[in-house]
Tab-separated table of C-alpha atoms in Angstrom:
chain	number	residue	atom	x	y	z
T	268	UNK	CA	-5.073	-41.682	-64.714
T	269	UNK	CA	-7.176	-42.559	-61.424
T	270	UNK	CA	-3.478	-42.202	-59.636
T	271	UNK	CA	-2.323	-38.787	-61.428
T	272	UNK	CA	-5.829	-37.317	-60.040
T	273	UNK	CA	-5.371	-38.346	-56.715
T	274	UNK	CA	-1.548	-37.097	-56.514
T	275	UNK	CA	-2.633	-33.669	-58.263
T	276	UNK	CA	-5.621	-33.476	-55.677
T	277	UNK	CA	-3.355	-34.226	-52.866
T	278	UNK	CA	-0.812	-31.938	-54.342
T	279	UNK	CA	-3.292	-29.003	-54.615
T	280	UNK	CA	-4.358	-29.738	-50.968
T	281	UNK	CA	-0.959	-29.347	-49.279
T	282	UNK	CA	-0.761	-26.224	-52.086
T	283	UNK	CA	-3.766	-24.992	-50.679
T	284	UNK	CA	-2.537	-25.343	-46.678
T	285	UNK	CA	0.373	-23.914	-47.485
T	286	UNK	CA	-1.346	-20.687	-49.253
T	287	UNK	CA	-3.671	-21.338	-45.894
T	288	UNK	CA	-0.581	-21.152	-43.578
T	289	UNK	CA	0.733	-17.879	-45.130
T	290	UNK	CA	-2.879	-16.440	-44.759
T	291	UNK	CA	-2.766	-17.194	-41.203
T	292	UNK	CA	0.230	-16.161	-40.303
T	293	UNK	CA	-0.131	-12.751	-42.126
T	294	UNK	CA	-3.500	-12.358	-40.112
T	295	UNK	CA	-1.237	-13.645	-36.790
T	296	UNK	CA	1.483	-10.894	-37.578
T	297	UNK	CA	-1.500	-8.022	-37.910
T	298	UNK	CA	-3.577	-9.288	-35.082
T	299	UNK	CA	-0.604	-9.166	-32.880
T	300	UNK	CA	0.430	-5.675	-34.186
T	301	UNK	CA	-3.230	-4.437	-33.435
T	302	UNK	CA	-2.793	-6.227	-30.289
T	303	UNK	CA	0.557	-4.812	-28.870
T	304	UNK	CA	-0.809	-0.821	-30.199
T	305	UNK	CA	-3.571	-1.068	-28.552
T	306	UNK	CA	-1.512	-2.778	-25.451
T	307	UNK	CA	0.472	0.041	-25.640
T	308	UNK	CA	-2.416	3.027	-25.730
T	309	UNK	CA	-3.954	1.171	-22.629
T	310	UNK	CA	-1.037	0.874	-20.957
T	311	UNK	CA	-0.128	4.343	-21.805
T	312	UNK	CA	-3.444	5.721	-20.414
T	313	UNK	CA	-3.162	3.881	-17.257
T	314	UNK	CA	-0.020	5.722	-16.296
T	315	UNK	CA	-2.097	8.992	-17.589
T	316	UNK	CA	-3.376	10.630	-14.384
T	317	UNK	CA	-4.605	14.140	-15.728
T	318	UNK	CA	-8.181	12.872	-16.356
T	319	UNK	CA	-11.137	13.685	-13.965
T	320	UNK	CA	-11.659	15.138	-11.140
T	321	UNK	CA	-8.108	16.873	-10.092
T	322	UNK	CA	-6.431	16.983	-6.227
T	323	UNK	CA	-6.250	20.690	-6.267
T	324	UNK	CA	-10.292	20.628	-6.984
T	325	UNK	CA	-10.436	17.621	-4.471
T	326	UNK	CA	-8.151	18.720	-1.641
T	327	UNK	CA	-7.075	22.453	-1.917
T	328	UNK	CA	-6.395	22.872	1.732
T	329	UNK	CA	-3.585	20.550	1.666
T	330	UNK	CA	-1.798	23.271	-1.156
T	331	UNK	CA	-2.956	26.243	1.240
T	332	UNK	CA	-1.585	24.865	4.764
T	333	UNK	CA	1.745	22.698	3.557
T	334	UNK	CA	1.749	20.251	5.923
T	335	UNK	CA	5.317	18.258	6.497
T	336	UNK	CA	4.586	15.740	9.276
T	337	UNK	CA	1.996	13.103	10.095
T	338	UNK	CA	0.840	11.499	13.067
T	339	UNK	CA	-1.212	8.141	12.780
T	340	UNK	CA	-3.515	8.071	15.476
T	341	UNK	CA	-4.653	4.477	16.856
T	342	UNK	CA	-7.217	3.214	14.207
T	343	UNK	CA	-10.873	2.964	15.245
T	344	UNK	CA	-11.478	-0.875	14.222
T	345	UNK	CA	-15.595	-1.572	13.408
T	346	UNK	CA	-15.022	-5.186	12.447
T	347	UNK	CA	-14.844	-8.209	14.278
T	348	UNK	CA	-10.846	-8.913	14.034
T	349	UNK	CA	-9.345	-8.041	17.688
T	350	UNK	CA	-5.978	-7.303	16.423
T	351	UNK	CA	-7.031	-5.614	12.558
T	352	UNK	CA	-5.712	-2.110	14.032
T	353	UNK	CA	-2.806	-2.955	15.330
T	354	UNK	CA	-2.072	-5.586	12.389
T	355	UNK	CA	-2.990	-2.519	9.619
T	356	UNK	CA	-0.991	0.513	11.400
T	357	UNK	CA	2.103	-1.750	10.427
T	358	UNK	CA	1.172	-0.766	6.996
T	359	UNK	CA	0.353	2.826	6.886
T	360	UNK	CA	4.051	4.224	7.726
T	361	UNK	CA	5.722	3.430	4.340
T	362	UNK	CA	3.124	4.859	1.903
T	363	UNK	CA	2.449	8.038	3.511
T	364	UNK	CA	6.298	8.360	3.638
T	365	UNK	CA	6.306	7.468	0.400
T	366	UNK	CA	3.962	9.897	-0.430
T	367	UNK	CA	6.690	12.681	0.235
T	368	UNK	CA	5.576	13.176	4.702
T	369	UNK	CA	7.762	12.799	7.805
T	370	UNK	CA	5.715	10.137	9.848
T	371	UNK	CA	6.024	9.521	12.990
T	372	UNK	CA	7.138	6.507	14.527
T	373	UNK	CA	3.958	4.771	14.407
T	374	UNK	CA	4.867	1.847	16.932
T	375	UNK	CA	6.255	4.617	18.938
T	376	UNK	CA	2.730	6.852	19.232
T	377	UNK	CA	1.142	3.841	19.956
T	378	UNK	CA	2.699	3.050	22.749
T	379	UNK	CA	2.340	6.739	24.219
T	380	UNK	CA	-1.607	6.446	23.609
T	381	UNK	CA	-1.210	2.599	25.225
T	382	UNK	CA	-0.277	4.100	28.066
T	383	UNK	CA	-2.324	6.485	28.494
T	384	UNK	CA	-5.060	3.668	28.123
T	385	UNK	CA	-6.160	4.481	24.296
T	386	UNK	CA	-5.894	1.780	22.327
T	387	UNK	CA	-8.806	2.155	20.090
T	388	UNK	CA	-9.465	5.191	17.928
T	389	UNK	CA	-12.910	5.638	18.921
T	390	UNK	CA	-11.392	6.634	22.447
T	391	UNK	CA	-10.012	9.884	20.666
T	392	UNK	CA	-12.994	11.399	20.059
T	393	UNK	CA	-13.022	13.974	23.364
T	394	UNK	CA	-9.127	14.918	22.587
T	395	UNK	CA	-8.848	18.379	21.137
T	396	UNK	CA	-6.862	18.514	17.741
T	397	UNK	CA	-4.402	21.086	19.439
T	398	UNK	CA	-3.257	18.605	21.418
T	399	UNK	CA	-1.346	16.551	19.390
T	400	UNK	CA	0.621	19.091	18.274
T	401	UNK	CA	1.617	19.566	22.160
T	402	UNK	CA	2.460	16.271	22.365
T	403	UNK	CA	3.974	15.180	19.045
T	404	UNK	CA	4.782	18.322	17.660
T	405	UNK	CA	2.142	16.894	14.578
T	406	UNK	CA	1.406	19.160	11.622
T	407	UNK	CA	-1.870	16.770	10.885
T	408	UNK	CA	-3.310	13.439	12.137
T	409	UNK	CA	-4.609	10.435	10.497
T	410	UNK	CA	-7.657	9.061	11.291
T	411	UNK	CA	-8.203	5.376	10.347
T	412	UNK	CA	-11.502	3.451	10.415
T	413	UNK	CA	-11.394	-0.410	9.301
T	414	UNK	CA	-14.088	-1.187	8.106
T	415	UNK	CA	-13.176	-4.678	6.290
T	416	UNK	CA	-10.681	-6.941	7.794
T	417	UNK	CA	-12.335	-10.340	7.366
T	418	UNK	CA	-12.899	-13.954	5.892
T	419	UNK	CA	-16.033	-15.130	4.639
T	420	UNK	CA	-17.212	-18.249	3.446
T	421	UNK	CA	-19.987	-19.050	1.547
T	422	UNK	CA	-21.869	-22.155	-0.447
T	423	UNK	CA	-18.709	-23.199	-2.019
T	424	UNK	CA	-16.637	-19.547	-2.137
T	425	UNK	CA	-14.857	-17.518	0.037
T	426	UNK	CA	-13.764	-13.802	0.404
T	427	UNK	CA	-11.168	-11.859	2.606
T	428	UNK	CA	-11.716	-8.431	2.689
T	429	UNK	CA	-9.839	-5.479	3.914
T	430	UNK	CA	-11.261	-1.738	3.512
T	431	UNK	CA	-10.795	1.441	5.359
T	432	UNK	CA	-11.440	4.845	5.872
T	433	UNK	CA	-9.009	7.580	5.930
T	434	UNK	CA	-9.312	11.209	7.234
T	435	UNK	CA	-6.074	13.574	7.342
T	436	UNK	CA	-6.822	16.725	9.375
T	437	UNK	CA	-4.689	19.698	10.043
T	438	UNK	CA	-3.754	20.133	13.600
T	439	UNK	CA	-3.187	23.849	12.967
T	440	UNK	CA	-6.743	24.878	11.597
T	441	UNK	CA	-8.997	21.914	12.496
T	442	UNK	CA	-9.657	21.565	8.876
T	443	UNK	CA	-9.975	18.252	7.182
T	444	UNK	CA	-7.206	18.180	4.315
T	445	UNK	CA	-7.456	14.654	2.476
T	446	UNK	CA	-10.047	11.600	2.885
T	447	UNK	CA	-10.246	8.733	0.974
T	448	UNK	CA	-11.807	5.059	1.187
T	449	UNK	CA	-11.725	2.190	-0.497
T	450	UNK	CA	-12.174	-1.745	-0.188
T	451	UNK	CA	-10.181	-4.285	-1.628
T	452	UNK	CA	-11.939	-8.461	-1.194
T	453	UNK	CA	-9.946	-11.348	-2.924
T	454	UNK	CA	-12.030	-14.005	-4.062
T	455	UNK	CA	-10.380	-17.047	-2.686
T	456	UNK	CA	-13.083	-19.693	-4.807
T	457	UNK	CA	-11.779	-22.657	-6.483
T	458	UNK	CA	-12.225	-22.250	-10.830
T	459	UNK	CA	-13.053	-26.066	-10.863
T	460	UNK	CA	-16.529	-27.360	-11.771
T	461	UNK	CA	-16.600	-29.831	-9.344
T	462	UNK	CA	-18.463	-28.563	-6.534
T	463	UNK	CA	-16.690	-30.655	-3.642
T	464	UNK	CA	-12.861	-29.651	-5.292
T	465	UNK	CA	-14.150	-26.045	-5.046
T	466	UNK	CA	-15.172	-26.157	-1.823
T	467	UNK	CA	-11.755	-27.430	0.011
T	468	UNK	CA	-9.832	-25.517	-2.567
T	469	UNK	CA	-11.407	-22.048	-1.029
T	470	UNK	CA	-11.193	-23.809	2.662
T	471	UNK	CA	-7.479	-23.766	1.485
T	472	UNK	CA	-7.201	-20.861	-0.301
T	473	UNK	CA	-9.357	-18.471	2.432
T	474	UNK	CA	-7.267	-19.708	5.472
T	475	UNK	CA	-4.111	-18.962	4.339
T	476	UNK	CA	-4.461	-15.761	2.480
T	477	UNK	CA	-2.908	-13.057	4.416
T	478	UNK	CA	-4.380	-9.675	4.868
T	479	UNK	CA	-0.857	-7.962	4.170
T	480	UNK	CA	-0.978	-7.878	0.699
T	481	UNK	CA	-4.497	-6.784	0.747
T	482	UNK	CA	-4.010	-3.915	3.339
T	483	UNK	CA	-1.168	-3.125	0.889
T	484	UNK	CA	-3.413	-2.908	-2.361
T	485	UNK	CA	-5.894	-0.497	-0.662
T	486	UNK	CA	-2.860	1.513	0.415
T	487	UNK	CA	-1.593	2.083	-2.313
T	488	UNK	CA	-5.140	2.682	-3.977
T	489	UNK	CA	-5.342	5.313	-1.568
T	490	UNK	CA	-1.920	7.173	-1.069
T	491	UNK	CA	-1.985	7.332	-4.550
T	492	UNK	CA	-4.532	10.262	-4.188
T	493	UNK	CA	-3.149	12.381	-1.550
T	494	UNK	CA	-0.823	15.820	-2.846
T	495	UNK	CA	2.249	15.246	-2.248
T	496	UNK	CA	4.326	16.550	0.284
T	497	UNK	CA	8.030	18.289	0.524
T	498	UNK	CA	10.125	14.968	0.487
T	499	UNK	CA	8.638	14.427	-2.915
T	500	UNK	CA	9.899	14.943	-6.007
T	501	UNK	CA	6.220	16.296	-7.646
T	502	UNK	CA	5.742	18.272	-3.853
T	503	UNK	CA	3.769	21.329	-5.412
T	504	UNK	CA	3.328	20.312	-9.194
T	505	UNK	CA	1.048	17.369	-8.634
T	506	UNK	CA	-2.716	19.867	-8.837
T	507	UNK	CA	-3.712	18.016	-12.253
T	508	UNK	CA	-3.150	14.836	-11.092
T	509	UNK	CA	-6.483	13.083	-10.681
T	510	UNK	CA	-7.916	12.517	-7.186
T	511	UNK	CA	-9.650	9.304	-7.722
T	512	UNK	CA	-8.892	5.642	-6.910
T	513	UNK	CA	-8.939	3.928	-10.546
T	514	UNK	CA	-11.497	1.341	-10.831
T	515	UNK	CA	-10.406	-1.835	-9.983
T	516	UNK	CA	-10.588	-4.614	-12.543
T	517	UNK	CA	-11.209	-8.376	-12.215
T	518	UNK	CA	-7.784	-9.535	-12.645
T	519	UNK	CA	-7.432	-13.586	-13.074
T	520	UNK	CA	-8.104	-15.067	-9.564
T	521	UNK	CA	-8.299	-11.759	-7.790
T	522	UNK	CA	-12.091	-10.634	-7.813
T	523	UNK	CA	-11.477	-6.824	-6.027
T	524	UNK	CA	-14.219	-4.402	-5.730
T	525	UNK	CA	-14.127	-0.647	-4.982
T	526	UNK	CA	-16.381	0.817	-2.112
T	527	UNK	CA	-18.545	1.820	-5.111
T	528	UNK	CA	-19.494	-1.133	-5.597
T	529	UNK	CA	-22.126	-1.630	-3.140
T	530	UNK	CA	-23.799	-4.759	-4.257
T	531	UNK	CA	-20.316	-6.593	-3.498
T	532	UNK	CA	-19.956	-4.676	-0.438
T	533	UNK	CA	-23.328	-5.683	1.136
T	534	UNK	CA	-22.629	-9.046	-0.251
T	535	UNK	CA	-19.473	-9.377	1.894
T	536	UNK	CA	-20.727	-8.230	5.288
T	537	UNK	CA	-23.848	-10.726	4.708
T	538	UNK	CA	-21.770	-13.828	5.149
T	539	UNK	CA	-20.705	-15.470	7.801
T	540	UNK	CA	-17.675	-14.121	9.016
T	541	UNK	CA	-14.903	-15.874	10.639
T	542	UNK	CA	-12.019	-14.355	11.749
E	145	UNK	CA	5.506	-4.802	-37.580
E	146	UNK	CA	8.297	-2.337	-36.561
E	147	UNK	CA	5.679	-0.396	-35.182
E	148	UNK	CA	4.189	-3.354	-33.173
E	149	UNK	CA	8.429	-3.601	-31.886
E	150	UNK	CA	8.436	0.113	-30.841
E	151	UNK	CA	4.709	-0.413	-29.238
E	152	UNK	CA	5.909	-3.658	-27.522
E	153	UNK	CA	9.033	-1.445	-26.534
E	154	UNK	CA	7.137	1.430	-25.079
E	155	UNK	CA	5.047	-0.909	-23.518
E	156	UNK	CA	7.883	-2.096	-21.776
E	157	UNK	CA	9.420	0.855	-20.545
E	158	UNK	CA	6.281	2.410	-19.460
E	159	UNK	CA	4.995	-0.294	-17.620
E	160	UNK	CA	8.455	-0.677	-15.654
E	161	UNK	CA	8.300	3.390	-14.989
E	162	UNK	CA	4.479	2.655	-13.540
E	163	UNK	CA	6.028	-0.014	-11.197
E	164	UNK	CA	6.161	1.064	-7.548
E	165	UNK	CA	10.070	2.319	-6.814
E	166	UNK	CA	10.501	3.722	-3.346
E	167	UNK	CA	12.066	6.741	-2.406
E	168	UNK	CA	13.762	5.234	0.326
E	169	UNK	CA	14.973	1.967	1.117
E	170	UNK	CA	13.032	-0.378	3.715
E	171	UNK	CA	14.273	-3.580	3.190
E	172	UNK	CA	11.540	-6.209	4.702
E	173	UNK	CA	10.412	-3.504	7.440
E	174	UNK	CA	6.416	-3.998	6.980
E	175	UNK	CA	7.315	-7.457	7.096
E	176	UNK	CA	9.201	-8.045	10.455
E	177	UNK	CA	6.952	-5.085	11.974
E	178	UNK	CA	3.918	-6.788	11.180
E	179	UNK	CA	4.879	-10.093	12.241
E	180	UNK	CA	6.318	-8.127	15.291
E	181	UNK	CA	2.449	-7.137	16.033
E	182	UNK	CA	1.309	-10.412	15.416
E	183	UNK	CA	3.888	-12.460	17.414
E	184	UNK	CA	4.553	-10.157	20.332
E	185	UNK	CA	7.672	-12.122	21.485
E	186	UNK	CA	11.386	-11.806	21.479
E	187	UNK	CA	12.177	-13.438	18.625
E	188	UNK	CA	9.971	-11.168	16.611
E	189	UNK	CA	11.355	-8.444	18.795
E	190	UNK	CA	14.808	-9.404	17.441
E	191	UNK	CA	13.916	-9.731	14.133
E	192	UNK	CA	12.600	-6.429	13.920
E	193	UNK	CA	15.345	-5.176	15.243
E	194	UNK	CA	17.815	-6.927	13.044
E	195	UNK	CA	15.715	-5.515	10.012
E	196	UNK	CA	15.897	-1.655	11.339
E	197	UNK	CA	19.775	-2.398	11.569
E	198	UNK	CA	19.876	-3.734	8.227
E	199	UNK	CA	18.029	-1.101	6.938
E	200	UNK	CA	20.405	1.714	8.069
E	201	UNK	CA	23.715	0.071	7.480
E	202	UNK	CA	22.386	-1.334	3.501
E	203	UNK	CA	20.791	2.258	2.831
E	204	UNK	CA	23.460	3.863	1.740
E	205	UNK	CA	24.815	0.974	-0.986
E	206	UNK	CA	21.206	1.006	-2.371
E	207	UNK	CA	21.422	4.675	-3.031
E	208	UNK	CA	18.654	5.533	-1.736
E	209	UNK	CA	17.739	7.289	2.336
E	210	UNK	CA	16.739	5.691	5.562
E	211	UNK	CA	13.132	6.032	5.488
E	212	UNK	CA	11.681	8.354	8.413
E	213	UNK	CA	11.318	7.264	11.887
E	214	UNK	CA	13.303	3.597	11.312
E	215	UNK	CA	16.446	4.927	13.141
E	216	UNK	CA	13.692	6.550	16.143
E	217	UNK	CA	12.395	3.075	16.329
E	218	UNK	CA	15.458	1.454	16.580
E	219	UNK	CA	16.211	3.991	19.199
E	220	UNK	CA	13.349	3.639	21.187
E	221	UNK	CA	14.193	-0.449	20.921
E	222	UNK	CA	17.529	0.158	22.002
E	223	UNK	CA	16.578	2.418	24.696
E	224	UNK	CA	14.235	-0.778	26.368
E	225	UNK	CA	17.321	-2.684	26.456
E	226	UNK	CA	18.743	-0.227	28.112
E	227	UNK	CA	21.326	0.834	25.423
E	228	UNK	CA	20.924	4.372	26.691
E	229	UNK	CA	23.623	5.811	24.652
E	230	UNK	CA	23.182	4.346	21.213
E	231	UNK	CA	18.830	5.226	21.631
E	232	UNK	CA	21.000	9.074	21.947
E	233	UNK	CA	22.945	9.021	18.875
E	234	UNK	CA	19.833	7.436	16.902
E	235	UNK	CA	17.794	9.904	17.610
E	236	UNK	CA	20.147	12.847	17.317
E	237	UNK	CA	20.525	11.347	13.565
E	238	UNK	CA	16.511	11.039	13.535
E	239	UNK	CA	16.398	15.020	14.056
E	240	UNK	CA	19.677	15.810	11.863
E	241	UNK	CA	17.824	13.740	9.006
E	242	UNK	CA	14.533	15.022	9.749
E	243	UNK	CA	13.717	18.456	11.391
E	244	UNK	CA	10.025	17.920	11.828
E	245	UNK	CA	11.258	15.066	14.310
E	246	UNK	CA	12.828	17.679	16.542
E	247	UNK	CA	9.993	18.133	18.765
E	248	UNK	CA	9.218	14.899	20.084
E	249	UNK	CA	13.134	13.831	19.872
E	250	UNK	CA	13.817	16.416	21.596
E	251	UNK	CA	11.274	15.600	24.545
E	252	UNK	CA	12.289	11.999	24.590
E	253	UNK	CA	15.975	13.209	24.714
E	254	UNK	CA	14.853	14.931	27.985
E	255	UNK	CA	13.290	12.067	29.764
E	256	UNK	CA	16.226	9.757	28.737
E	257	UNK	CA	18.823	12.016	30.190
E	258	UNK	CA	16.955	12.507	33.217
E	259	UNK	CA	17.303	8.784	33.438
């Protein structure tokens, strides 16, 4: 009798996992359906850009004046990194082309202003806009200030940074027609708890990131905001599109922060910085 | 859950349509240019170079343009090794390609005739 309890006990147990199971796996099957539609909405209203504050509203000179060709002058470079222009100009050719704009040869233009003894954007500053349509034949120039281009370390964490400031003006009228900035840091910390692991982990981690897929992140951030031009497929139909860099979230490893953020920003700058 | 297929499958397709396709086709040009900057030797020189090349002659099975100003750089390249009439038919192409180009091609053309 003792036995037949125990086996009808034991039977109602696996009875009652298996009525368990199915409950679980029916609340799986709808969690994962809730899951994947709400997925879907978010995804959906990432690729949404009509919201906010529009480029025609942000930039309307750039639908009055047209512009087809860009020249990227030499960047002014405020940080510490001797070779962050140089090393960032390599970047700037394919998005803006990308963006729908003849560019000029940026290596090329370099060279002329080398020559002439310019190598640093802030030695622009006396030449008249007119000019570089003389030389270059440039509807509207570029101007690029880094403002980020470093590695910091602190009590077990690191950061590199990259961040700039971009001004497109019209050689034509003198009129600015597009600016934009943004900064883009990569937290190169180790996740561990142990305090030693974390520190050579981000020794590691900080010395060997590279700042080309950063420079590329905040470029594409960036170009992502300016009307597009003739080459372009949307040259012309692009007014609703919104004008402002999406907020940048705190993917697995990658900590990034927009220049909004200032508290992160200051936070940077206020470590020691090795470059 | 057919709805959580056709969610999972819109998903899909939308997120591939939000990934970044080029217009044109540039191969591993940021690449080579940057490490160009960063090495400034002849190896990287030639690498570069090789890569601009590449570029122009792969283009066309990709489908998809040479990007502006790669065959001007390639001219300008050539041009320093004193290829003086292959930097010419670059950057006649540059200008065919690309009328905004046509002002400074045409001023380099001068210089490199007067050569």
């Amino acid at each position: 009798m003792a036995n037949k309890i125990t086996i009808n006990n034991v039977k109602s147990s696996i009875c009652h996992q298996a009525i368990n199971q199915t409950v679980y796996l029916q609340m799986a099957k709808k969690f994962i359906s809730a899951a994947s539609i709400i997925a879907c909405l978010l995804v959906l209203q990432a690729c949404q850009t009509t919201s906010g504050y529009s480029k025609l509203q942000a930039y309307p000179n750039m639908y009055q004046e047209k512009i087809k060709s860009i020249l990227v002058l030499p960047a002014r470079n405020t940080t510490t990194a001797a070779d962050a222009a140089q090393l960032y100009s390599a970047t700037l050719a394919l998005p803006l082309a990308e963006a729908g704009y003849y560019v000029l040869s940026v290596p090329y233009v370099e060279s002329v202003f080398a020559n002439e003894g310019i190598i640093d954007g802030a030695q622009l500053s006396a030449i008249p806009l007119y000019k570089y349509q003389q030389l270059f034949g440039a509807d509207a120039v570029l101007f690029v200030d880094i403002s980020h281009w470093n590695t910091s370390y602190y009590i077990a964490g690191g950061n590199v940074a990259v961040g700039a400031k971009f001004q497109l003006v019209s050689t034509n009228s003198g009129e600015t027609l597009w600016q934009q900035n943004d900064v883009v840091v990569e937290n190169t910390s180790g996740d561990s708890d142990s305090f030693l692991f974390n520190l050579i982990i981000t020794a590691i981690n900080t010395s060997t990131t590279d700042y080309l897929p950063l420079a590329n992140k905040v470029n594409s951030r960036v170009f992502n905001t300016i009307p597009k031009g003739s080459y372009h497929p949307l040259y012309g139909q692009d007014q609703e599109q919104s004008a402002l860099i999406p907020a940048q979230t705190n993917e697995h490893e990658h900590n990034s922060t927009s220049s909004g953020s200032e508290k992160r920003a200051s936070k940077v700058t206020s470590h020691i910085e090795i470059n | 859950m057919k709805l959580a297929y056709l969610c999972l499958l819109v998903c899909v397709t939308t997120l591939t349509g939000c990934a970044a396709k080029t217009m044109y086709y540039w191969g591993n040009y940021q690449n080579t240019l940057y490490d160009y900057r960063k090495n400034d030797d002849s190896h990287a020189f030639n690498r570069h170079k090789t890569e601009l090349e590449g570029i122009i002659n792969n283009a066309p099975s990709k489908n998809k343009p040479v990007p502006p100003g790669v065959r001007f750089e390639l001219a300008i390249m050539e041009q320093s090794l004193g290829n003086k009439s292959r930097a010419i038919e670059l950057l006649t192409l540059e200008k065919q390609y690309f009328p905004e180009a046509q002002y400074y091609v045409d001023k380099i053309l001068l210089t490199i005739e007067v050569e």
